[in-house]
Amino acid sequence: MIKDSVLSGKNNPYTLSFGKQPFQNIPRLVEINEVKEAFLNEPPTHQAFMITGVRGSGKTVLMTEIRNSLNELNDWEVIELSTSQDLLLTLSQNLYEDKHFANLLKQGGGLSVLGFGIQLNGAQDSVSPVILIREALEKFKKQGKKLLVCIDEIISNKYVKEFASIFQILIRDDLPIFLLMTGLFQNISNLMDEKNLTFLYRTPQLKLRPLNLKTIADNYSSMLGVSEDNALKMASLTKGYSFAFQVLGYYTYRHKGNYNDALPEYRQYLEDYVYEKIWSELSGNDRKLLYAVAASETGRAKEIKDILGIGNNKYTPYRDRLIKKMIIAGDEYGHLKITLPLMEDFITRSYLMDNGI
Ligand SMILES: Nc1ncnc2c1ncn2[C@@H]1O[C@H](COP(=O)(O)OP(=O)(O)O)[C@@H](O)[C@H]1O
Ligand SMILES: [Mg+2]
């Protein structure tokens, strides 16, 4: 039974683009609750979270969802910052120049820094952004308000390091500032290597696991009119990878509910859009290990080490790194598997091509 809208091929409910809130959303209930509970607890159990996961796993979408749901609460204000800008300066400018915030800060009298209302234009050079941010937060605290700062795609640059070191002072001083960041493993680990940013070690990481397969199947069967059986097969073809969920839905919709016909486009889109990029960011040794995992029949350490002709001392660190990047996962017996759908074949092909075989 195929729906009329599917047959007409219009208004595809699935999306191929990153960074926007998708219409078809498989909720990440656990992660959302974890952050909200920690932030809303009195006193908060954490004031920062780092969302990590492979490209396309849904970091930006999750951050936006948490941000929106906190923004709906009365006491919460949110600001999104970009790592390409001076974070402290932009934050202070936002707080004092944005009408909404300026109004909030005006309520109940002026600010002590300059005696009364602040004009950033002229004062910007003389009053440091940190002092202004602190002032604003003291004010928020008195009003029972909380400020959530969101930073997508964290990297280790001057602005981020500066911001992180001030942030840890602000939370130490009990000010109501909260931080939600997303980042790829390698960028986060570069940032954590900075000596004075110890708070990052205490910042809990939300590792994005696969989406719930049953919920994916239910979504496919209701949106695409496919049978329950086929919907489950489709769900397992995505391995719960967020981007794959959209791409398979998108092309199956285009093929009027026939997912088998959608498979060639599904595979190609994943490869061209994400796997190429992921592959290009891996070191030679990472690639080699991935190749061995893809080529192995059992995923067992012994078989993989045999394929590579290496010992434990080399195997363990490369394995751990790929697990942290969330490209491979170990099951309960320690057997390694590739986490992304249809990637084994891509890995084998790319590795053999790289090596001119
Ligand atoms: N919870 C979700 N349910 C359904 N689709 C999702 C979900 N999270 C992400 N997606 C889809 O996956 C793709 C990648 O999401 P995005 O958040 O941009 O990934 P990341 O920031 O980790 O690279 C987008 O097409 C998005 O629509
Ligand atoms: Mg993103």
mmCIF file of C-alpha atoms and ligand atoms in Angstrom:
data_model
loop_
_atom_site.group_PDB
_atom_site.id
_atom_site.type_symbol
_atom_site.label_atom_id
_atom_site.label_comp_id
_atom_site.label_asym_id
_atom_site.label_seq_id
_atom_site.Cartn_x
_atom_site.Cartn_y
_atom_site.Cartn_z
ATOM 1 C CA MET A 1 0.000 0.000 0.000
ATOM 2 C CA ILE A 2 1.639 3.193 -1.176
ATOM 3 C CA LYS A 3 0.452 6.634 -0.206
ATOM 4 C CA ASP A 4 -0.728 9.123 -2.826
ATOM 5 C CA SER A 5 1.917 11.655 -1.876
ATOM 6 C CA VAL A 6 4.619 9.033 -2.401
ATOM 7 C CA LEU A 7 3.226 8.132 -5.808
ATOM 8 C CA SER A 8 3.180 11.739 -6.931
ATOM 9 C CA GLY A 9 6.827 12.105 -5.884
ATOM 10 C CA LYS A 10 6.332 15.613 -4.553
ATOM 11 C CA ASN A 11 7.168 17.027 -1.130
ATOM 12 C CA ASN A 12 9.789 14.533 -0.149
ATOM 13 C CA PRO A 13 9.595 14.386 3.661
ATOM 14 C CA TYR A 14 13.266 13.425 3.993
ATOM 15 C CA THR A 15 16.211 15.734 3.571
ATOM 16 C CA LEU A 16 19.713 15.370 2.190
ATOM 17 C CA SER A 17 21.088 18.508 3.777
ATOM 18 C CA PHE A 18 23.102 18.864 6.946
ATOM 19 C CA GLY A 19 22.643 21.286 9.782
ATOM 20 C CA LYS A 20 18.903 21.939 9.423
ATOM 21 C CA GLN A 21 16.250 20.452 11.661
ATOM 22 C CA PRO A 22 14.813 17.536 9.665
ATOM 23 C CA PHE A 23 11.051 17.091 9.327
ATOM 24 C CA GLN A 24 11.468 13.410 10.051
ATOM 25 C CA ASN A 25 13.178 13.346 13.381
ATOM 26 C CA ILE A 26 14.007 10.224 15.365
ATOM 27 C CA PRO A 27 14.117 11.610 18.901
ATOM 28 C CA ARG A 28 17.228 11.152 21.005
ATOM 29 C CA LEU A 29 15.323 10.977 24.246
ATOM 30 C CA VAL A 30 18.172 9.729 26.404
ATOM 31 C CA GLU A 31 20.657 12.385 25.359
ATOM 32 C CA ILE A 32 18.171 15.244 25.566
ATOM 33 C CA ASN A 33 17.102 14.201 29.046
ATOM 34 C CA GLU A 34 20.644 13.763 30.229
ATOM 35 C CA VAL A 35 21.558 17.337 29.364
ATOM 36 C CA LYS A 36 18.332 18.885 30.557
ATOM 37 C CA GLU A 37 18.426 17.087 33.872
ATOM 38 C CA ALA A 38 21.993 18.147 34.538
ATOM 39 C CA PHE A 39 21.359 21.755 33.545
ATOM 40 C CA LEU A 40 18.027 22.111 35.328
ATOM 41 C CA ASN A 41 19.119 20.477 38.544
ATOM 42 C CA GLU A 42 19.552 22.896 41.488
ATOM 43 C CA PRO A 43 22.459 23.284 41.680
ATOM 44 C CA PRO A 44 23.301 22.040 38.178
ATOM 45 C CA THR A 45 25.282 18.792 38.094
ATOM 46 C CA HIS A 46 27.101 19.988 34.960
ATOM 47 C CA GLN A 47 27.273 23.301 33.151
ATOM 48 C CA ALA A 48 28.811 22.025 29.942
ATOM 49 C CA PHE A 49 28.374 19.112 27.565
ATOM 50 C CA MET A 50 30.311 18.070 24.510
ATOM 51 C CA ILE A 51 28.364 16.283 21.796
ATOM 52 C CA THR A 52 30.636 14.036 19.764
ATOM 53 C CA GLY A 53 30.182 11.562 16.974
ATOM 54 C CA VAL A 54 31.145 10.861 13.436
ATOM 55 C CA ARG A 55 30.233 13.313 10.670
ATOM 56 C CA GLY A 56 26.521 12.976 9.908
ATOM 57 C CA SER A 57 25.600 11.318 13.202
ATOM 58 C CA GLY A 58 23.361 14.234 14.198
ATOM 59 C CA LYS A 59 25.446 16.457 16.483
ATOM 60 C CA THR A 60 24.167 19.757 15.122
ATOM 61 C CA VAL A 61 20.583 18.547 15.085
ATOM 62 C CA LEU A 62 20.786 17.387 18.698
ATOM 63 C CA MET A 63 22.414 20.600 19.868
ATOM 64 C CA THR A 64 19.697 22.656 18.181
ATOM 65 C CA GLU A 65 16.986 20.501 19.670
ATOM 66 C CA ILE A 66 18.290 20.896 23.214
ATOM 67 C CA ARG A 67 18.833 24.581 22.661
ATOM 68 C CA ASN A 68 15.258 25.053 21.405
ATOM 69 C CA SER A 69 13.743 23.149 24.252
ATOM 70 C CA LEU A 70 15.665 25.159 26.857
ATOM 71 C CA ASN A 71 14.804 28.365 25.056
ATOM 72 C CA GLU A 72 11.132 27.590 25.579
ATOM 73 C CA LEU A 73 11.612 27.779 29.328
ATOM 74 C CA ASN A 74 11.098 31.155 30.910
ATOM 75 C CA ASP A 75 14.418 31.537 32.634
ATOM 76 C CA TRP A 76 16.646 30.493 29.783
ATOM 77 C CA GLU A 77 18.382 32.671 27.218
ATOM 78 C CA VAL A 78 20.421 31.190 24.385
ATOM 79 C CA ILE A 79 23.186 32.486 22.173
ATOM 80 C CA GLU A 80 24.925 30.678 19.343
ATOM 81 C CA LEU A 81 28.550 31.520 18.635
ATOM 82 C CA SER A 82 30.893 30.550 15.831
ATOM 83 C CA THR A 83 34.521 29.522 16.258
ATOM 84 C CA SER A 84 35.521 31.726 13.345
ATOM 85 C CA GLN A 85 34.805 34.806 15.448
ATOM 86 C CA ASP A 86 36.293 36.182 18.624
ATOM 87 C CA LEU A 87 33.972 34.327 20.984
ATOM 88 C CA LEU A 88 34.290 36.544 24.055
ATOM 89 C CA LEU A 89 33.887 39.717 22.075
ATOM 90 C CA THR A 90 30.888 38.413 20.134
ATOM 91 C CA LEU A 91 29.276 37.185 23.312
ATOM 92 C CA SER A 92 29.637 40.551 25.008
ATOM 93 C CA GLN A 93 28.402 42.352 21.906
ATOM 94 C CA ASN A 94 25.402 40.067 21.736
ATOM 95 C CA LEU A 95 24.574 40.669 25.354
ATOM 96 C CA TYR A 96 24.747 44.440 25.179
ATOM 97 C CA GLU A 97 23.736 45.268 21.654
ATOM 98 C CA ASP A 98 20.979 42.790 21.015
ATOM 99 C CA LYS A 99 17.707 44.511 21.912
ATOM 100 C CA HIS A 100 16.293 41.591 23.814
ATOM 101 C CA PHE A 101 19.339 41.197 26.048
ATOM 102 C CA ALA A 102 19.878 44.911 26.460
ATOM 103 C CA ASN A 103 16.335 45.161 27.753
ATOM 104 C CA LEU A 104 16.846 42.331 30.174
ATOM 105 C CA LEU A 105 20.000 43.893 31.500
ATOM 106 C CA LYS A 106 18.399 47.284 31.879
ATOM 107 C CA GLN A 107 15.679 45.894 34.128
ATOM 108 C CA GLY A 108 16.416 46.805 37.714
ATOM 109 C CA GLY A 109 18.938 49.521 37.161
ATOM 110 C CA GLY A 110 22.210 50.044 35.375
ATOM 111 C CA LEU A 111 25.425 48.139 35.502
ATOM 112 C CA SER A 112 28.204 48.902 37.868
ATOM 113 C CA VAL A 113 31.057 48.822 35.382
ATOM 114 C CA LEU A 114 30.213 52.157 33.900
ATOM 115 C CA GLY A 115 27.735 53.294 36.504
ATOM 116 C CA PHE A 116 24.739 53.010 34.202
ATOM 117 C CA GLY A 117 23.817 51.646 30.775
ATOM 118 C CA ILE A 118 26.775 50.661 28.681
ATOM 119 C CA GLN A 119 27.442 51.772 25.176
ATOM 120 C CA LEU A 120 29.724 49.269 23.639
ATOM 121 C CA ASN A 121 30.645 51.290 20.587
ATOM 122 C CA GLY A 122 32.714 53.804 22.451
ATOM 123 C CA ALA A 123 33.521 51.734 25.489
ATOM 124 C CA GLN A 124 34.552 48.595 23.644
ATOM 125 C CA ASP A 125 38.206 49.400 23.745
ATOM 126 C CA SER A 126 38.314 50.335 27.380
ATOM 127 C CA VAL A 127 36.068 47.705 28.972
ATOM 128 C CA SER A 128 37.142 44.158 28.385
ATOM 129 C CA PRO A 129 34.511 41.762 27.091
ATOM 130 C CA VAL A 130 35.162 39.516 30.086
ATOM 131 C CA ILE A 131 34.161 42.216 32.547
ATOM 132 C CA LEU A 132 31.033 42.906 30.547
ATOM 133 C CA ILE A 133 30.106 39.248 30.362
ATOM 134 C CA ARG A 134 30.645 38.854 34.078
ATOM 135 C CA GLU A 135 28.458 41.879 34.789
ATOM 136 C CA ALA A 136 25.695 40.539 32.600
ATOM 137 C CA LEU A 137 25.853 37.145 34.291
ATOM 138 C CA GLU A 138 25.736 38.668 37.778
ATOM 139 C CA LYS A 139 22.611 40.425 36.633
ATOM 140 C CA PHE A 140 21.139 37.244 35.184
ATOM 141 C CA LYS A 141 21.846 35.511 38.447
ATOM 142 C CA LYS A 142 19.902 38.084 40.422
ATOM 143 C CA GLN A 143 16.981 37.732 38.018
ATOM 144 C CA GLY A 144 17.105 33.935 38.172
ATOM 145 C CA LYS A 145 18.057 33.774 34.481
ATOM 146 C CA LYS A 146 20.392 31.347 32.811
ATOM 147 C CA LEU A 147 22.463 31.751 29.708
ATOM 148 C CA LEU A 148 23.131 28.873 27.341
ATOM 149 C CA VAL A 149 25.975 29.314 24.856
ATOM 150 C CA CYS A 150 26.061 26.933 21.883
ATOM 151 C CA ILE A 151 29.144 26.368 19.751
ATOM 152 C CA ASP A 152 28.909 24.033 16.776
ATOM 153 C CA GLU A 153 31.992 22.229 15.415
ATOM 154 C CA ILE A 154 34.550 23.089 18.012
ATOM 155 C CA ILE A 155 38.167 23.359 16.903
ATOM 156 C CA SER A 156 41.307 24.244 18.757
ATOM 157 C CA ASN A 157 41.998 27.868 17.897
ATOM 158 C CA LYS A 158 42.881 30.989 19.817
ATOM 159 C CA TYR A 159 39.269 32.101 20.307
ATOM 160 C CA VAL A 160 38.110 28.751 21.588
ATOM 161 C CA LYS A 161 40.996 28.361 24.014
ATOM 162 C CA GLU A 162 40.454 31.858 25.342
ATOM 163 C CA PHE A 163 36.731 31.299 25.699
ATOM 164 C CA ALA A 164 37.150 27.941 27.419
ATOM 165 C CA SER A 165 39.588 29.310 29.960
ATOM 166 C CA ILE A 166 37.242 32.171 30.866
ATOM 167 C CA PHE A 167 34.263 29.841 30.957
ATOM 168 C CA GLN A 168 35.887 27.680 33.596
ATOM 169 C CA ILE A 169 36.425 30.734 35.783
ATOM 170 C CA LEU A 170 32.827 31.863 35.350
ATOM 171 C CA ILE A 171 31.401 28.518 36.441
ATOM 172 C CA ARG A 172 33.857 28.317 39.314
ATOM 173 C CA ASP A 173 32.381 31.633 40.456
ATOM 174 C CA ASP A 174 28.927 30.126 40.332
ATOM 175 C CA LEU A 175 27.604 32.229 37.488
ATOM 176 C CA PRO A 176 24.637 30.964 35.452
ATOM 177 C CA ILE A 177 26.388 30.263 32.161
ATOM 178 C CA PHE A 178 25.999 26.931 30.372
ATOM 179 C CA LEU A 179 27.814 25.555 27.376
ATOM 180 C CA LEU A 180 26.808 23.108 24.690
ATOM 181 C CA MET A 181 29.410 22.195 22.090
ATOM 182 C CA THR A 182 29.690 19.727 19.250
ATOM 183 C CA GLY A 183 32.896 18.406 17.800
ATOM 184 C CA LEU A 184 34.698 15.660 15.970
ATOM 185 C CA PHE A 185 36.920 13.463 18.099
ATOM 186 C CA GLN A 186 40.193 14.689 16.606
ATOM 187 C CA ASN A 187 39.314 18.362 17.150
ATOM 188 C CA ILE A 188 38.192 17.785 20.718
ATOM 189 C CA SER A 189 41.303 15.842 21.501
ATOM 190 C CA ASN A 190 43.479 18.659 20.127
ATOM 191 C CA LEU A 191 41.673 21.068 22.408
ATOM 192 C CA MET A 192 42.027 18.785 25.421
ATOM 193 C CA ASP A 193 45.770 18.706 24.899
ATOM 194 C CA GLU A 194 45.874 22.334 26.032
ATOM 195 C CA LYS A 195 47.371 22.366 29.494
ATOM 196 C CA ASN A 196 45.193 24.950 31.203
ATOM 197 C CA LEU A 197 41.836 23.668 29.969
ATOM 198 C CA THR A 198 41.412 21.010 32.609
ATOM 199 C CA PHE A 199 37.678 21.587 32.837
ATOM 200 C CA LEU A 200 37.316 19.887 29.466
ATOM 201 C CA TYR A 201 38.263 16.612 31.129
ATOM 202 C CA ARG A 202 35.375 17.049 33.484
ATOM 203 C CA THR A 203 32.983 18.010 30.701
ATOM 204 C CA PRO A 204 30.802 14.992 29.969
ATOM 205 C CA GLN A 205 30.809 13.789 26.395
ATOM 206 C CA LEU A 206 27.603 12.728 24.749
ATOM 207 C CA LYS A 207 28.660 10.115 22.233
ATOM 208 C CA LEU A 208 26.022 9.828 19.568
ATOM 209 C CA ARG A 209 24.971 6.237 19.278
ATOM 210 C CA PRO A 210 22.854 4.829 16.455
ATOM 211 C CA LEU A 211 19.247 5.963 16.310
ATOM 212 C CA ASN A 212 16.609 3.525 17.493
ATOM 213 C CA LEU A 213 15.986 1.001 14.686
ATOM 214 C CA LYS A 214 12.391 0.252 15.609
ATOM 215 C CA THR A 215 11.517 3.955 15.558
ATOM 216 C CA ILE A 216 13.222 4.269 12.179
ATOM 217 C CA ALA A 217 11.206 1.325 10.841
ATOM 218 C CA ASP A 218 7.975 2.809 12.170
ATOM 219 C CA ASN A 219 8.806 6.087 10.503
ATOM 220 C CA TYR A 220 9.472 4.398 7.157
ATOM 221 C CA SER A 221 6.311 2.381 7.255
ATOM 222 C CA SER A 222 4.142 5.361 8.082
ATOM 223 C CA MET A 223 5.799 7.853 5.731
ATOM 224 C CA LEU A 224 6.507 5.566 2.795
ATOM 225 C CA GLY A 225 3.733 3.043 3.174
ATOM 226 C CA VAL A 226 6.178 0.114 3.049
ATOM 227 C CA SER A 227 5.335 -3.145 4.830
ATOM 228 C CA GLU A 228 6.502 -3.647 8.387
ATOM 229 C CA ASP A 229 8.878 -6.309 7.195
ATOM 230 C CA ASN A 230 10.479 -4.094 4.568
ATOM 231 C CA ALA A 231 10.590 -1.161 6.963
ATOM 232 C CA LEU A 232 12.646 -3.251 9.376
ATOM 233 C CA LYS A 233 14.974 -4.331 6.590
ATOM 234 C CA MET A 234 15.420 -0.704 5.578
ATOM 235 C CA ALA A 235 16.093 0.327 9.171
ATOM 236 C CA SER A 236 18.809 -2.265 9.507
ATOM 237 C CA LEU A 237 20.305 -1.079 6.201
ATOM 238 C CA THR A 238 20.858 2.337 7.829
ATOM 239 C CA LYS A 239 22.524 0.870 10.934
ATOM 240 C CA GLY A 240 20.854 3.741 12.773
ATOM 241 C CA TYR A 241 23.184 6.290 11.199
ATOM 242 C CA SER A 242 21.248 9.575 11.133
ATOM 243 C CA PHE A 243 22.318 10.742 7.730
ATOM 244 C CA ALA A 244 21.656 7.303 6.219
ATOM 245 C CA PHE A 245 18.145 7.358 7.650
ATOM 246 C CA GLN A 246 17.423 10.521 5.655
ATOM 247 C CA VAL A 247 19.156 9.381 2.463
ATOM 248 C CA LEU A 248 17.463 5.971 2.326
ATOM 249 C CA GLY A 249 14.106 7.565 3.077
ATOM 250 C CA TYR A 250 14.691 10.215 0.447
ATOM 251 C CA TYR A 251 15.536 7.861 -2.385
ATOM 252 C CA THR A 252 12.948 5.270 -1.443
ATOM 253 C CA TYR A 253 10.376 8.038 -1.615
ATOM 254 C CA ARG A 254 11.678 8.949 -5.056
ATOM 255 C CA HIS A 255 11.313 5.316 -6.069
ATOM 256 C CA LYS A 256 7.732 5.237 -4.867
ATOM 257 C CA GLY A 257 8.396 3.091 -1.845
ATOM 258 C CA ASN A 258 10.642 0.494 -3.512
ATOM 259 C CA TYR A 259 13.791 0.548 -1.434
ATOM 260 C CA ASN A 260 15.612 -1.992 -3.566
ATOM 261 C CA ASP A 261 15.521 0.406 -6.487
ATOM 262 C CA ALA A 262 16.851 3.147 -4.202
ATOM 263 C CA LEU A 263 19.930 1.248 -3.083
ATOM 264 C CA PRO A 264 22.387 2.332 -5.805
ATOM 265 C CA GLU A 265 21.662 6.012 -5.141
ATOM 266 C CA TYR A 266 21.672 5.427 -1.409
ATOM 267 C CA ARG A 267 25.142 3.902 -1.576
ATOM 268 C CA GLN A 268 26.533 6.535 -3.895
ATOM 269 C CA TYR A 269 25.182 9.442 -1.906
ATOM 270 C CA LEU A 270 26.680 8.157 1.335
ATOM 271 C CA GLU A 271 30.029 7.650 -0.346
ATOM 272 C CA ASP A 272 30.204 10.948 -2.223
ATOM 273 C CA TYR A 273 28.799 13.056 0.559
ATOM 274 C CA VAL A 274 30.391 11.651 3.725
ATOM 275 C CA TYR A 275 32.606 8.608 3.315
ATOM 276 C CA GLU A 276 35.016 10.364 0.940
ATOM 277 C CA LYS A 277 35.414 13.152 3.463
ATOM 278 C CA ILE A 278 35.869 10.790 6.402
ATOM 279 C CA TRP A 279 38.406 8.760 4.435
ATOM 280 C CA SER A 280 40.376 11.872 3.479
ATOM 281 C CA GLU A 281 40.777 12.784 7.149
ATOM 282 C CA LEU A 282 42.204 9.421 8.214
ATOM 283 C CA SER A 283 45.885 8.635 8.571
ATOM 284 C CA GLY A 284 47.510 5.864 6.568
ATOM 285 C CA ASN A 285 47.521 3.570 9.574
ATOM 286 C CA ASP A 286 43.884 4.274 10.381
ATOM 287 C CA ARG A 287 43.010 3.352 6.820
ATOM 288 C CA LYS A 288 45.018 0.182 6.989
ATOM 289 C CA LEU A 289 43.301 -0.975 10.155
ATOM 290 C CA LEU A 290 39.893 -0.143 8.699
ATOM 291 C CA TYR A 291 40.767 -2.143 5.647
ATOM 292 C CA ALA A 292 41.662 -5.122 7.802
ATOM 293 C CA VAL A 293 38.413 -4.818 9.773
ATOM 294 C CA ALA A 294 36.441 -4.619 6.524
ATOM 295 C CA ALA A 295 38.332 -7.575 5.062
ATOM 296 C CA SER A 296 38.117 -9.770 8.143
ATOM 297 C CA GLU A 297 35.395 -12.376 8.404
ATOM 298 C CA THR A 298 35.089 -12.491 12.157
ATOM 299 C CA GLY A 299 36.260 -9.053 13.271
ATOM 300 C CA ARG A 300 38.421 -10.812 15.859
ATOM 301 C CA ALA A 301 41.617 -9.156 17.012
ATOM 302 C CA LYS A 302 43.714 -12.146 16.046
ATOM 303 C CA GLU A 303 42.425 -12.258 12.495
ATOM 304 C CA ILE A 304 42.866 -8.499 12.059
ATOM 305 C CA LYS A 305 46.397 -8.541 13.396
ATOM 306 C CA ASP A 306 47.203 -11.431 11.082
ATOM 307 C CA ILE A 307 45.893 -9.568 8.050
ATOM 308 C CA LEU A 308 48.052 -6.580 8.982
ATOM 309 C CA GLY A 309 51.024 -8.579 10.183
ATOM 310 C CA ILE A 310 51.328 -6.415 13.321
ATOM 311 C CA GLY A 311 51.488 -6.974 17.076
ATOM 312 C CA ASN A 312 49.477 -5.635 19.999
ATOM 313 C CA ASN A 313 51.594 -2.552 20.589
ATOM 314 C CA LYS A 314 50.557 -1.164 17.200
ATOM 315 C CA TYR A 315 47.100 -2.657 17.013
ATOM 316 C CA THR A 316 45.711 -1.337 20.298
ATOM 317 C CA PRO A 317 46.302 2.411 19.875
ATOM 318 C CA TYR A 318 44.959 2.476 16.313
ATOM 319 C CA ARG A 319 41.950 0.429 17.282
ATOM 320 C CA ASP A 320 41.214 2.727 20.223
ATOM 321 C CA ARG A 321 41.445 5.802 18.070
ATOM 322 C CA LEU A 322 39.026 4.494 15.477
ATOM 323 C CA ILE A 323 36.635 3.495 18.236
ATOM 324 C CA LYS A 324 36.800 7.020 19.645
ATOM 325 C CA LYS A 325 36.137 8.422 16.190
ATOM 326 C CA MET A 326 33.143 6.079 16.247
ATOM 327 C CA ILE A 327 33.917 4.589 12.863
ATOM 328 C CA ILE A 328 34.338 1.146 14.386
ATOM 329 C CA ALA A 329 32.809 -0.430 17.468
ATOM 330 C CA GLY A 330 33.649 -3.502 19.508
ATOM 331 C CA ASP A 331 30.846 -5.880 20.454
ATOM 332 C CA GLU A 332 30.580 -7.731 23.751
ATOM 333 C CA TYR A 333 33.302 -10.188 22.689
ATOM 334 C CA GLY A 334 35.644 -7.432 21.548
ATOM 335 C CA HIS A 335 35.033 -8.196 17.877
ATOM 336 C CA LEU A 336 35.342 -5.101 15.705
ATOM 337 C CA LYS A 337 32.673 -3.918 13.311
ATOM 338 C CA ILE A 338 32.337 -0.932 11.010
ATOM 339 C CA THR A 339 29.566 1.299 12.377
ATOM 340 C CA LEU A 340 28.509 3.049 9.160
ATOM 341 C CA PRO A 341 26.251 1.384 6.599
ATOM 342 C CA LEU A 342 27.689 -0.100 3.380
ATOM 343 C CA MET A 343 31.073 1.236 4.343
ATOM 344 C CA GLU A 344 33.037 -2.044 4.216
ATOM 345 C CA ASP A 345 32.854 -2.105 0.466
ATOM 346 C CA PHE A 346 33.855 1.551 0.201
ATOM 347 C CA ILE A 347 36.821 1.009 2.503
ATOM 348 C CA THR A 348 38.085 -1.985 0.577
ATOM 349 C CA ARG A 349 37.782 -0.183 -2.746
ATOM 350 C CA SER A 350 39.398 3.032 -1.470
ATOM 351 C CA TYR A 351 42.249 1.216 0.230
ATOM 352 C CA LEU A 352 43.066 -0.857 -2.817
ATOM 353 C CA MET A 353 42.916 2.241 -5.016
ATOM 354 C CA ASP A 354 45.136 4.248 -2.641
ATOM 355 C CA ASN A 355 47.684 1.489 -2.850
ATOM 356 C CA GLY A 356 47.448 1.058 -6.589
ATOM 357 C CA ILE A 357 46.205 -2.512 -6.292
HETATM 358 N N1 LIG B 1 17.598 12.562 15.345
HETATM 359 C C1 LIG B 1 17.570 12.569 14.013
HETATM 360 N N2 LIG B 1 16.542 12.023 13.340
HETATM 361 C C2 LIG B 1 16.506 12.037 12.001
HETATM 362 N N3 LIG B 1 17.461 12.566 11.224
HETATM 363 C C3 LIG B 1 18.514 13.128 11.815
HETATM 364 C C4 LIG B 1 18.632 13.156 13.243
HETATM 365 N N4 LIG B 1 19.794 13.760 13.564
HETATM 366 C C5 LIG B 1 20.365 14.096 12.394
HETATM 367 N N5 LIG B 1 19.621 13.734 11.342
HETATM 368 C C6 LIG B 1 19.949 13.932 9.913
HETATM 369 O O1 LIG B 1 21.301 13.503 9.714
HETATM 370 C C7 LIG B 1 22.021 14.417 8.915
HETATM 371 C C8 LIG B 1 23.244 14.907 9.669
HETATM 372 O O2 LIG B 1 22.871 15.610 10.841
HETATM 373 P P1 LIG B 1 23.822 16.708 11.502
HETATM 374 O O3 LIG B 1 23.243 17.074 12.804
HETATM 375 O O4 LIG B 1 24.061 17.804 10.523
HETATM 376 O O5 LIG B 1 25.161 15.818 11.710
HETATM 377 P P2 LIG B 1 26.575 16.245 12.303
HETATM 378 O O6 LIG B 1 26.428 17.617 12.880
HETATM 379 O O7 LIG B 1 26.883 15.202 13.333
HETATM 380 O O8 LIG B 1 27.529 16.160 11.158
HETATM 381 C C9 LIG B 1 21.052 15.518 8.535
HETATM 382 O O9 LIG B 1 20.549 15.219 7.248
HETATM 383 C C10 LIG B 1 19.952 15.417 9.547
HETATM 384 O O10 LIG B 1 18.736 15.785 8.972
HETATM 385 MG MG MG B 2 27.284 19.439 12.314
#
